[in-house]
Amino acid sequence: MNPRLILAALLLATPLLCAQETPAKAETKPSPEPFRITVNLKTTEKGKITGQRSYVLAGTADRNIHQPQIRDHSRVPVITGGDPANYEACRKQEPGCQFQWTDIGTAIDLLDVKKADNLLYLTLRISTDDLESGATMVNNGLPPVIRSRNLTVTPTLAIGKLTTVYSSVDAANDIKVEIQVLVQPLNDN
């Protein structure tokens, strides 16, 4: 065989052999970082604390998975018929007294958690229902007043710092509602 022919074949084949791709290195994503998220809900009426609750969720930043939810409800009977002044008859569920159950409580959804440097970006969807202060099943013959709040907040939170993400004052009733959030790395104690 002609050595020039072999040399020419090698010269022509070399770029083709070198052009073959080497396997791409798999991109390594940083492992998701878990966080403890504490949500404090506080209600004051005429300067007096009428409700204070604290909830703790564990969430993960930068991960497209289902984030945690909290549902904390109580079922409250509300008289809808009969003699509402006869509380004892309704309490004993005697004939002639009609009532229905109403859910009162809190729902918290943690959505879209992102982390950058020492900050956490997230969306909180919070729904709360409270009975008017001092309300009972029989409220002078009227159903109790239920105050509902539904809000979505998208705060930027410094990790390790308690932050007020919502504050509202109802001047007509002198009721203040405040929501504070604290984010901490889950592995810290």
Short mmCIF file of N, CA and C in Angstrom, two decimals:
data_model
loop_
_atom_site.label_atom_id
_atom_site.label_comp_id
_atom_site.label_asym_id
_atom_site.label_seq_id
_atom_site.Cartn_x
_atom_site.Cartn_y
_atom_site.Cartn_z
N MET A 1 0.83 -1.16 0.00
CA MET A 1 0.00 0.00 0.00
C MET A 1 0.88 1.23 0.00
N ASN A 2 0.39 2.26 -0.60
CA ASN A 2 1.16 3.49 -0.79
C ASN A 2 1.17 4.29 0.52
N PRO A 3 2.38 4.62 1.04
CA PRO A 3 2.47 5.37 2.30
C PRO A 3 1.84 6.75 2.18
N ARG A 4 1.90 7.35 1.00
CA ARG A 4 1.28 8.67 0.85
C ARG A 4 -0.25 8.59 0.99
N LEU A 5 -0.82 7.53 0.50
CA LEU A 5 -2.27 7.35 0.60
C LEU A 5 -2.69 7.17 2.07
N ILE A 6 -1.92 6.42 2.81
CA ILE A 6 -2.21 6.20 4.23
C ILE A 6 -2.07 7.52 4.99
N LEU A 7 -1.02 8.29 4.70
CA LEU A 7 -0.79 9.57 5.35
C LEU A 7 -1.92 10.55 5.02
N ALA A 8 -2.37 10.58 3.79
CA ALA A 8 -3.46 11.47 3.39
C ALA A 8 -4.76 11.07 4.09
N ALA A 9 -5.01 9.75 4.21
CA ALA A 9 -6.22 9.28 4.88
C ALA A 9 -6.20 9.67 6.36
N LEU A 10 -5.02 9.54 6.98
CA LEU A 10 -4.90 9.92 8.39
C LEU A 10 -5.10 11.42 8.58
N LEU A 11 -4.53 12.23 7.67
CA LEU A 11 -4.67 13.67 7.78
C LEU A 11 -6.12 14.11 7.61
N LEU A 12 -6.84 13.44 6.71
CA LEU A 12 -8.24 13.78 6.52
C LEU A 12 -9.12 13.27 7.67
N ALA A 13 -8.77 12.15 8.26
CA ALA A 13 -9.59 11.56 9.32
C ALA A 13 -9.33 12.20 10.68
N THR A 14 -8.17 12.81 10.89
CA THR A 14 -7.82 13.37 12.19
C THR A 14 -8.82 14.41 12.67
N PRO A 15 -9.22 15.41 11.86
CA PRO A 15 -10.21 16.38 12.37
C PRO A 15 -11.54 15.73 12.73
N LEU A 16 -11.94 14.71 11.98
CA LEU A 16 -13.19 14.04 12.27
C LEU A 16 -13.11 13.26 13.58
N LEU A 17 -11.98 12.63 13.83
CA LEU A 17 -11.81 11.89 15.07
C LEU A 17 -11.73 12.83 16.28
N CYS A 18 -11.07 13.96 16.09
CA CYS A 18 -10.94 14.93 17.19
C CYS A 18 -12.23 15.67 17.45
N ALA A 19 -13.12 15.75 16.48
CA ALA A 19 -14.36 16.51 16.61
C ALA A 19 -15.40 15.78 17.44
N GLN A 20 -15.16 14.52 17.73
CA GLN A 20 -16.14 13.80 18.53
C GLN A 20 -16.21 14.43 19.91
N GLU A 21 -17.43 14.59 20.37
CA GLU A 21 -17.63 15.27 21.65
C GLU A 21 -17.26 14.37 22.80
N THR A 22 -16.67 14.99 23.77
CA THR A 22 -16.44 14.26 25.02
C THR A 22 -17.73 14.39 25.81
N PRO A 23 -18.04 13.41 26.61
CA PRO A 23 -19.30 13.48 27.36
C PRO A 23 -19.32 14.75 28.23
N ALA A 24 -20.45 15.47 28.16
CA ALA A 24 -20.59 16.70 28.93
C ALA A 24 -20.66 16.36 30.41
N LYS A 25 -20.02 17.18 31.19
CA LYS A 25 -20.07 16.97 32.63
C LYS A 25 -21.47 17.37 33.11
N ALA A 26 -22.03 16.54 33.94
CA ALA A 26 -23.36 16.84 34.47
C ALA A 26 -23.27 18.06 35.37
N GLU A 27 -24.21 18.97 35.12
CA GLU A 27 -24.24 20.17 35.95
C GLU A 27 -24.65 19.77 37.36
N THR A 28 -23.90 20.22 38.31
CA THR A 28 -24.24 19.92 39.69
C THR A 28 -24.94 21.13 40.29
N LYS A 29 -26.16 20.90 40.68
CA LYS A 29 -26.92 21.97 41.32
C LYS A 29 -26.63 21.91 42.81
N PRO A 30 -26.56 23.07 43.43
CA PRO A 30 -26.37 23.02 44.88
C PRO A 30 -27.56 22.33 45.53
N SER A 31 -27.30 21.60 46.59
CA SER A 31 -28.39 20.90 47.25
C SER A 31 -29.36 21.93 47.86
N PRO A 32 -30.65 21.64 47.79
CA PRO A 32 -31.63 22.58 48.33
C PRO A 32 -31.38 22.82 49.81
N GLU A 33 -31.56 24.06 50.22
CA GLU A 33 -31.30 24.43 51.60
C GLU A 33 -32.61 24.55 52.37
N PRO A 34 -32.79 23.71 53.40
CA PRO A 34 -34.04 23.77 54.16
C PRO A 34 -34.03 24.92 55.17
N PHE A 35 -35.23 25.47 55.41
CA PHE A 35 -35.38 26.58 56.34
C PHE A 35 -36.54 26.33 57.28
N ARG A 36 -36.43 26.87 58.48
CA ARG A 36 -37.51 26.91 59.46
C ARG A 36 -38.12 28.30 59.35
N ILE A 37 -39.41 28.35 59.08
CA ILE A 37 -40.10 29.63 58.90
C ILE A 37 -41.17 29.73 59.98
N THR A 38 -40.99 30.71 60.86
CA THR A 38 -41.93 30.93 61.96
C THR A 38 -42.83 32.11 61.60
N VAL A 39 -44.14 31.89 61.64
CA VAL A 39 -45.12 32.93 61.33
C VAL A 39 -45.88 33.25 62.62
N ASN A 40 -45.81 34.50 63.06
CA ASN A 40 -46.51 34.96 64.26
C ASN A 40 -47.67 35.85 63.86
N LEU A 41 -48.87 35.51 64.34
CA LEU A 41 -50.07 36.31 64.09
C LEU A 41 -50.51 36.90 65.42
N LYS A 42 -50.72 38.21 65.45
CA LYS A 42 -51.10 38.87 66.69
C LYS A 42 -52.24 39.84 66.41
N THR A 43 -53.30 39.76 67.23
CA THR A 43 -54.44 40.66 67.11
C THR A 43 -54.61 41.38 68.44
N THR A 44 -54.74 42.70 68.37
CA THR A 44 -55.02 43.48 69.58
C THR A 44 -56.30 44.28 69.34
N GLU A 45 -57.08 44.40 70.40
CA GLU A 45 -58.32 45.16 70.34
C GLU A 45 -58.32 46.15 71.51
N LYS A 46 -58.36 47.41 71.17
CA LYS A 46 -58.30 48.48 72.16
C LYS A 46 -57.07 48.34 73.05
N GLY A 47 -55.94 47.97 72.42
CA GLY A 47 -54.68 47.86 73.13
C GLY A 47 -54.47 46.55 73.87
N LYS A 48 -55.47 45.69 73.92
CA LYS A 48 -55.38 44.42 74.64
C LYS A 48 -55.20 43.28 73.63
N ILE A 49 -54.26 42.39 73.90
CA ILE A 49 -54.03 41.25 73.01
C ILE A 49 -55.23 40.31 73.10
N THR A 50 -55.89 40.10 71.97
CA THR A 50 -57.06 39.22 71.93
C THR A 50 -56.77 37.90 71.22
N GLY A 51 -55.68 37.84 70.52
CA GLY A 51 -55.30 36.61 69.84
C GLY A 51 -53.83 36.64 69.48
N GLN A 52 -53.14 35.54 69.78
CA GLN A 52 -51.73 35.45 69.42
C GLN A 52 -51.44 33.99 69.13
N ARG A 53 -50.99 33.73 67.91
CA ARG A 53 -50.68 32.37 67.48
C ARG A 53 -49.34 32.36 66.76
N SER A 54 -48.66 31.25 66.88
CA SER A 54 -47.37 31.10 66.21
C SER A 54 -47.36 29.75 65.51
N TYR A 55 -46.91 29.76 64.25
CA TYR A 55 -46.84 28.54 63.44
C TYR A 55 -45.42 28.39 62.90
N VAL A 56 -44.94 27.14 62.82
CA VAL A 56 -43.61 26.87 62.30
C VAL A 56 -43.76 25.93 61.10
N LEU A 57 -43.14 26.32 59.99
CA LEU A 57 -43.13 25.51 58.78
C LEU A 57 -41.68 25.21 58.41
N ALA A 58 -41.47 24.10 57.77
CA ALA A 58 -40.15 23.81 57.21
C ALA A 58 -40.29 23.87 55.69
N GLY A 59 -39.48 24.70 55.05
CA GLY A 59 -39.54 24.86 53.60
C GLY A 59 -38.16 24.73 53.00
N THR A 60 -38.11 24.59 51.70
CA THR A 60 -36.85 24.43 50.99
C THR A 60 -36.76 25.48 49.89
N ALA A 61 -35.63 26.15 49.83
CA ALA A 61 -35.43 27.18 48.82
C ALA A 61 -35.02 26.58 47.49
N ASP A 62 -35.37 27.28 46.42
CA ASP A 62 -34.92 26.95 45.06
C ASP A 62 -35.23 25.51 44.67
N ARG A 63 -36.41 25.08 44.97
CA ARG A 63 -36.79 23.72 44.62
C ARG A 63 -38.25 23.71 44.20
N ASN A 64 -38.53 23.13 43.07
CA ASN A 64 -39.90 23.10 42.56
C ASN A 64 -40.63 21.88 43.09
N ILE A 65 -40.87 21.90 44.37
CA ILE A 65 -41.65 20.83 44.99
C ILE A 65 -42.80 21.46 45.75
N HIS A 66 -43.70 20.62 46.19
CA HIS A 66 -44.83 21.11 46.97
C HIS A 66 -44.31 21.66 48.30
N GLN A 67 -44.60 22.90 48.57
CA GLN A 67 -44.17 23.52 49.81
C GLN A 67 -45.23 23.29 50.88
N PRO A 68 -44.89 23.50 52.13
CA PRO A 68 -45.82 23.15 53.22
C PRO A 68 -47.03 24.07 53.32
N GLN A 69 -48.05 23.52 53.94
CA GLN A 69 -49.29 24.24 54.23
C GLN A 69 -49.67 23.95 55.67
N ILE A 70 -50.37 24.90 56.28
CA ILE A 70 -50.91 24.68 57.62
C ILE A 70 -52.39 24.98 57.57
N ARG A 71 -53.17 24.10 58.17
CA ARG A 71 -54.61 24.30 58.33
C ARG A 71 -54.91 24.08 59.80
N ASP A 72 -55.34 25.13 60.49
CA ASP A 72 -55.60 25.08 61.92
C ASP A 72 -56.99 25.68 62.15
N HIS A 73 -57.99 24.81 62.24
CA HIS A 73 -59.37 25.28 62.30
C HIS A 73 -60.10 24.67 63.48
N SER A 74 -61.08 25.40 63.98
CA SER A 74 -62.03 24.90 64.98
C SER A 74 -63.41 25.03 64.37
N ARG A 75 -64.27 24.10 64.73
CA ARG A 75 -65.66 24.18 64.26
C ARG A 75 -66.50 24.80 65.36
N VAL A 76 -67.18 25.89 65.02
CA VAL A 76 -67.96 26.66 65.98
C VAL A 76 -69.43 26.56 65.59
N PRO A 77 -70.31 26.20 66.57
CA PRO A 77 -71.74 26.16 66.26
C PRO A 77 -72.34 27.56 66.26
N VAL A 78 -73.16 27.84 65.27
CA VAL A 78 -73.85 29.13 65.19
C VAL A 78 -75.34 28.84 65.10
N ILE A 79 -76.11 29.42 66.02
CA ILE A 79 -77.56 29.19 66.05
C ILE A 79 -78.19 29.84 64.82
N THR A 80 -79.00 29.05 64.09
CA THR A 80 -79.65 29.56 62.89
C THR A 80 -81.17 29.52 62.98
N GLY A 81 -81.72 28.92 64.03
CA GLY A 81 -83.16 28.85 64.17
C GLY A 81 -83.55 28.45 65.57
N GLY A 82 -84.80 28.61 65.91
CA GLY A 82 -85.27 28.30 67.25
C GLY A 82 -85.09 29.53 68.14
N ASP A 83 -85.04 29.31 69.42
CA ASP A 83 -84.92 30.41 70.38
C ASP A 83 -83.45 30.56 70.78
N PRO A 84 -82.75 31.53 70.18
CA PRO A 84 -81.33 31.68 70.49
C PRO A 84 -81.08 32.08 71.94
N ALA A 85 -82.10 32.62 72.62
CA ALA A 85 -81.91 33.00 74.01
C ALA A 85 -81.86 31.76 74.91
N ASN A 86 -82.39 30.65 74.41
CA ASN A 86 -82.36 29.41 75.18
C ASN A 86 -81.07 28.65 74.85
N TYR A 87 -80.00 29.16 75.36
CA TYR A 87 -78.68 28.59 75.09
C TYR A 87 -78.60 27.14 75.55
N GLU A 88 -79.16 26.83 76.72
CA GLU A 88 -79.07 25.48 77.26
C GLU A 88 -79.71 24.47 76.32
N ALA A 89 -80.86 24.80 75.75
CA ALA A 89 -81.54 23.88 74.84
C ALA A 89 -80.68 23.63 73.61
N CYS A 90 -80.05 24.67 73.12
CA CYS A 90 -79.20 24.51 71.94
C CYS A 90 -77.93 23.73 72.28
N ARG A 91 -77.39 23.98 73.47
CA ARG A 91 -76.18 23.26 73.88
C ARG A 91 -76.47 21.77 73.98
N LYS A 92 -77.66 21.41 74.42
CA LYS A 92 -78.03 20.01 74.55
C LYS A 92 -78.61 19.46 73.25
N GLN A 93 -78.67 20.29 72.23
CA GLN A 93 -79.19 19.92 70.91
C GLN A 93 -80.62 19.39 71.00
N GLU A 94 -81.44 20.07 71.81
CA GLU A 94 -82.83 19.68 71.97
C GLU A 94 -83.63 20.12 70.74
N PRO A 95 -84.79 19.49 70.51
CA PRO A 95 -85.62 19.87 69.36
C PRO A 95 -86.02 21.35 69.44
N GLY A 96 -86.15 21.95 68.29
CA GLY A 96 -86.54 23.35 68.20
C GLY A 96 -85.37 24.30 68.09
N CYS A 97 -84.20 23.81 68.32
CA CYS A 97 -83.00 24.65 68.19
C CYS A 97 -82.23 24.20 66.96
N GLN A 98 -81.93 25.12 66.08
CA GLN A 98 -81.20 24.78 64.87
C GLN A 98 -79.88 25.55 64.85
N PHE A 99 -78.85 24.90 64.40
CA PHE A 99 -77.56 25.58 64.26
C PHE A 99 -76.77 24.93 63.14
N GLN A 100 -75.77 25.62 62.72
CA GLN A 100 -74.85 25.05 61.73
C GLN A 100 -73.43 25.29 62.23
N TRP A 101 -72.52 24.49 61.72
CA TRP A 101 -71.12 24.59 62.14
C TRP A 101 -70.38 25.49 61.17
N THR A 102 -69.53 26.34 61.71
CA THR A 102 -68.71 27.25 60.91
C THR A 102 -67.25 27.03 61.27
N ASP A 103 -66.39 26.94 60.25
CA ASP A 103 -64.95 26.80 60.50
C ASP A 103 -64.34 28.15 60.82
N ILE A 104 -63.59 28.20 61.90
CA ILE A 104 -62.88 29.40 62.31
C ILE A 104 -61.42 28.99 62.49
N GLY A 105 -60.50 29.74 61.90
CA GLY A 105 -59.10 29.37 62.10
C GLY A 105 -58.16 30.04 61.14
N THR A 106 -57.07 29.35 60.89
CA THR A 106 -55.96 29.90 60.10
C THR A 106 -55.52 28.91 59.04
N ALA A 107 -55.21 29.43 57.87
CA ALA A 107 -54.61 28.64 56.80
C ALA A 107 -53.38 29.41 56.30
N ILE A 108 -52.26 28.72 56.18
CA ILE A 108 -51.02 29.34 55.71
C ILE A 108 -50.45 28.47 54.60
N ASP A 109 -50.15 29.08 53.46
CA ASP A 109 -49.50 28.39 52.35
C ASP A 109 -48.17 29.07 52.08
N LEU A 110 -47.13 28.29 51.96
CA LEU A 110 -45.80 28.78 51.63
C LEU A 110 -45.56 28.47 50.16
N LEU A 111 -45.24 29.51 49.37
CA LEU A 111 -45.10 29.34 47.92
C LEU A 111 -43.80 29.98 47.44
N ASP A 112 -43.25 29.45 46.38
CA ASP A 112 -42.18 30.09 45.61
C ASP A 112 -41.04 30.64 46.47
N VAL A 113 -40.31 29.75 47.12
CA VAL A 113 -39.21 30.14 48.01
C VAL A 113 -37.90 30.18 47.23
N LYS A 114 -37.22 31.33 47.27
CA LYS A 114 -35.93 31.52 46.59
C LYS A 114 -34.94 32.10 47.59
N LYS A 115 -33.67 31.73 47.43
CA LYS A 115 -32.63 32.25 48.31
C LYS A 115 -31.54 32.91 47.48
N ALA A 116 -31.07 34.05 47.97
CA ALA A 116 -29.93 34.74 47.36
C ALA A 116 -29.15 35.39 48.50
N ASP A 117 -27.90 35.06 48.59
CA ASP A 117 -27.04 35.56 49.67
C ASP A 117 -27.68 35.24 51.01
N ASN A 118 -27.90 36.25 51.84
CA ASN A 118 -28.47 36.04 53.17
C ASN A 118 -29.95 36.45 53.20
N LEU A 119 -30.60 36.40 52.04
CA LEU A 119 -32.01 36.80 51.93
C LEU A 119 -32.85 35.64 51.41
N LEU A 120 -34.08 35.59 51.86
CA LEU A 120 -35.03 34.60 51.38
C LEU A 120 -36.22 35.35 50.80
N TYR A 121 -36.59 35.00 49.58
CA TYR A 121 -37.74 35.58 48.89
C TYR A 121 -38.81 34.51 48.86
N LEU A 122 -40.00 34.86 49.29
CA LEU A 122 -41.06 33.86 49.32
C LEU A 122 -42.42 34.53 49.18
N THR A 123 -43.42 33.70 48.97
CA THR A 123 -44.79 34.17 48.95
C THR A 123 -45.55 33.42 50.04
N LEU A 124 -46.23 34.17 50.88
CA LEU A 124 -47.08 33.60 51.92
C LEU A 124 -48.52 33.95 51.62
N ARG A 125 -49.38 32.95 51.61
CA ARG A 125 -50.81 33.18 51.48
C ARG A 125 -51.41 32.82 52.84
N ILE A 126 -52.03 33.80 53.47
CA ILE A 126 -52.55 33.61 54.82
C ILE A 126 -54.03 33.97 54.85
N SER A 127 -54.81 33.10 55.47
CA SER A 127 -56.23 33.34 55.65
C SER A 127 -56.54 33.10 57.12
N THR A 128 -57.17 34.08 57.77
CA THR A 128 -57.53 33.91 59.18
C THR A 128 -58.99 34.30 59.38
N ASP A 129 -59.63 33.60 60.29
CA ASP A 129 -60.99 33.91 60.72
C ASP A 129 -60.97 33.94 62.24
N ASP A 130 -61.53 34.98 62.82
CA ASP A 130 -61.59 35.11 64.28
C ASP A 130 -63.00 35.49 64.69
N LEU A 131 -63.42 34.94 65.82
CA LEU A 131 -64.68 35.41 66.42
C LEU A 131 -64.42 36.75 67.07
N GLU A 132 -65.41 37.61 67.00
CA GLU A 132 -65.30 38.90 67.67
C GLU A 132 -64.99 38.66 69.14
N SER A 133 -64.16 39.48 69.71
CA SER A 133 -63.78 39.34 71.11
C SER A 133 -65.01 39.24 72.01
N GLY A 134 -65.05 38.19 72.83
CA GLY A 134 -66.17 38.01 73.74
C GLY A 134 -67.37 37.34 73.11
N ALA A 135 -67.32 36.99 71.84
CA ALA A 135 -68.47 36.36 71.17
C ALA A 135 -68.65 34.93 71.66
N THR A 136 -69.90 34.51 71.72
CA THR A 136 -70.23 33.14 72.09
C THR A 136 -71.23 32.61 71.07
N MET A 137 -71.64 31.37 71.28
CA MET A 137 -72.62 30.78 70.37
C MET A 137 -73.90 31.62 70.38
N VAL A 138 -74.26 32.14 71.53
CA VAL A 138 -75.43 33.01 71.65
C VAL A 138 -74.90 34.40 71.93
N ASN A 139 -75.06 35.29 70.98
CA ASN A 139 -74.50 36.63 71.06
C ASN A 139 -75.65 37.63 71.11
N ASN A 140 -76.36 37.68 72.26
CA ASN A 140 -77.54 38.54 72.42
C ASN A 140 -78.58 38.24 71.34
N GLY A 141 -78.74 36.97 71.02
CA GLY A 141 -79.74 36.59 70.03
C GLY A 141 -79.28 36.71 68.59
N LEU A 142 -78.09 37.20 68.36
CA LEU A 142 -77.56 37.34 67.00
C LEU A 142 -76.40 36.39 66.79
N PRO A 143 -76.16 35.98 65.56
CA PRO A 143 -74.98 35.15 65.30
C PRO A 143 -73.71 35.94 65.64
N PRO A 144 -72.66 35.25 66.01
CA PRO A 144 -71.42 35.96 66.34
C PRO A 144 -70.81 36.62 65.11
N VAL A 145 -70.08 37.69 65.35
CA VAL A 145 -69.37 38.37 64.27
C VAL A 145 -68.07 37.62 64.02
N ILE A 146 -67.83 37.27 62.77
CA ILE A 146 -66.61 36.58 62.38
C ILE A 146 -65.81 37.52 61.51
N ARG A 147 -64.57 37.79 61.90
CA ARG A 147 -63.69 38.66 61.12
C ARG A 147 -62.76 37.77 60.29
N SER A 148 -62.75 38.01 59.00
CA SER A 148 -61.92 37.22 58.08
C SER A 148 -60.89 38.11 57.41
N ARG A 149 -59.70 37.57 57.25
CA ARG A 149 -58.63 38.26 56.52
C ARG A 149 -58.00 37.27 55.55
N ASN A 150 -57.88 37.67 54.32
CA ASN A 150 -57.20 36.86 53.30
C ASN A 150 -56.15 37.74 52.66
N LEU A 151 -54.91 37.34 52.73
CA LEU A 151 -53.87 38.17 52.14
C LEU A 151 -52.76 37.32 51.58
N THR A 152 -52.06 37.90 50.64
CA THR A 152 -50.87 37.30 50.05
C THR A 152 -49.77 38.33 50.15
N VAL A 153 -48.65 37.94 50.75
CA VAL A 153 -47.50 38.85 50.88
C VAL A 153 -46.29 38.18 50.25
N THR A 154 -45.44 38.99 49.65
CA THR A 154 -44.22 38.49 49.02
C THR A 154 -43.02 39.25 49.58
N PRO A 155 -42.67 38.97 50.83
CA PRO A 155 -41.58 39.73 51.45
C PRO A 155 -40.20 39.22 51.07
N THR A 156 -39.24 40.10 51.23
CA THR A 156 -37.83 39.74 51.18
C THR A 156 -37.37 39.70 52.63
N LEU A 157 -36.92 38.55 53.08
CA LEU A 157 -36.61 38.36 54.50
C LEU A 157 -35.13 38.12 54.73
N ALA A 158 -34.56 38.85 55.66
CA ALA A 158 -33.18 38.60 56.08
C ALA A 158 -33.19 37.37 56.97
N ILE A 159 -32.32 36.42 56.68
CA ILE A 159 -32.26 35.19 57.46
C ILE A 159 -31.80 35.52 58.87
N GLY A 160 -32.58 35.05 59.86
CA GLY A 160 -32.25 35.27 61.26
C GLY A 160 -32.83 36.54 61.85
N LYS A 161 -33.62 37.29 61.09
CA LYS A 161 -34.17 38.56 61.59
C LYS A 161 -35.70 38.51 61.54
N LEU A 162 -36.35 38.80 62.68
CA LEU A 162 -37.81 38.86 62.75
C LEU A 162 -38.28 40.08 61.97
N THR A 163 -39.19 39.87 61.01
CA THR A 163 -39.64 40.94 60.12
C THR A 163 -41.16 41.03 60.12
N THR A 164 -41.69 42.24 60.27
CA THR A 164 -43.12 42.46 60.14
C THR A 164 -43.46 42.52 58.66
N VAL A 165 -44.31 41.60 58.20
CA VAL A 165 -44.65 41.54 56.78
C VAL A 165 -46.05 42.09 56.51
N TYR A 166 -46.84 42.30 57.58
CA TYR A 166 -48.18 42.84 57.41
C TYR A 166 -48.61 43.48 58.73
N SER A 167 -49.21 44.65 58.62
CA SER A 167 -49.77 45.33 59.78
C SER A 167 -50.97 46.13 59.31
N SER A 168 -52.08 46.00 60.04
CA SER A 168 -53.30 46.69 59.65
C SER A 168 -54.03 47.16 60.90
N VAL A 169 -54.62 48.34 60.80
CA VAL A 169 -55.41 48.88 61.91
C VAL A 169 -56.80 49.20 61.39
N ASP A 170 -57.80 48.64 62.06
CA ASP A 170 -59.21 48.97 61.78
C ASP A 170 -59.58 50.05 62.79
N ALA A 171 -59.54 51.30 62.35
CA ALA A 171 -59.76 52.43 63.25
C ALA A 171 -61.17 52.44 63.82
N ALA A 172 -62.15 51.95 63.07
CA ALA A 172 -63.53 51.98 63.55
C ALA A 172 -63.72 51.09 64.77
N ASN A 173 -63.01 49.96 64.82
CA ASN A 173 -63.15 49.02 65.94
C ASN A 173 -61.91 48.97 66.83
N ASP A 174 -60.89 49.77 66.50
CA ASP A 174 -59.62 49.80 67.23
C ASP A 174 -59.00 48.41 67.33
N ILE A 175 -58.93 47.73 66.17
CA ILE A 175 -58.35 46.40 66.09
C ILE A 175 -57.10 46.47 65.23
N LYS A 176 -56.01 45.92 65.74
CA LYS A 176 -54.75 45.90 65.00
C LYS A 176 -54.35 44.45 64.77
N VAL A 177 -53.97 44.15 63.53
CA VAL A 177 -53.50 42.83 63.17
C VAL A 177 -52.07 42.97 62.68
N GLU A 178 -51.20 42.09 63.16
CA GLU A 178 -49.78 42.15 62.78
C GLU A 178 -49.29 40.74 62.49
N ILE A 179 -48.55 40.60 61.39
CA ILE A 179 -47.96 39.31 61.04
C ILE A 179 -46.45 39.50 60.93
N GLN A 180 -45.72 38.68 61.68
CA GLN A 180 -44.26 38.73 61.66
C GLN A 180 -43.73 37.36 61.24
N VAL A 181 -42.58 37.37 60.53
CA VAL A 181 -41.99 36.14 60.04
C VAL A 181 -40.51 36.11 60.41
N LEU A 182 -40.04 34.96 60.85
CA LEU A 182 -38.63 34.72 61.15
C LEU A 182 -38.18 33.52 60.36
N VAL A 183 -37.08 33.68 59.60
CA VAL A 183 -36.51 32.59 58.81
C VAL A 183 -35.17 32.21 59.40
N GLN A 184 -34.99 30.90 59.61
CA GLN A 184 -33.72 30.39 60.14
C GLN A 184 -33.34 29.14 59.36
N PRO A 185 -32.04 28.91 59.16
CA PRO A 185 -31.63 27.65 58.55
C PRO A 185 -32.13 26.49 59.42
N LEU A 186 -32.62 25.44 58.80
CA LEU A 186 -33.22 24.33 59.55
C LEU A 186 -32.18 23.57 60.37
N ASN A 187 -30.94 23.56 59.91
CA ASN A 187 -29.91 22.81 60.62
C ASN A 187 -29.36 23.55 61.82
N ASP A 188 -29.72 24.84 62.00
CA ASP A 188 -29.29 25.59 63.19
C ASP A 188 -30.25 25.32 64.32
N ASN A 189 -29.75 25.38 65.53
CA ASN A 189 -30.61 25.21 66.70
C ASN A 189 -30.82 26.49 67.42
#
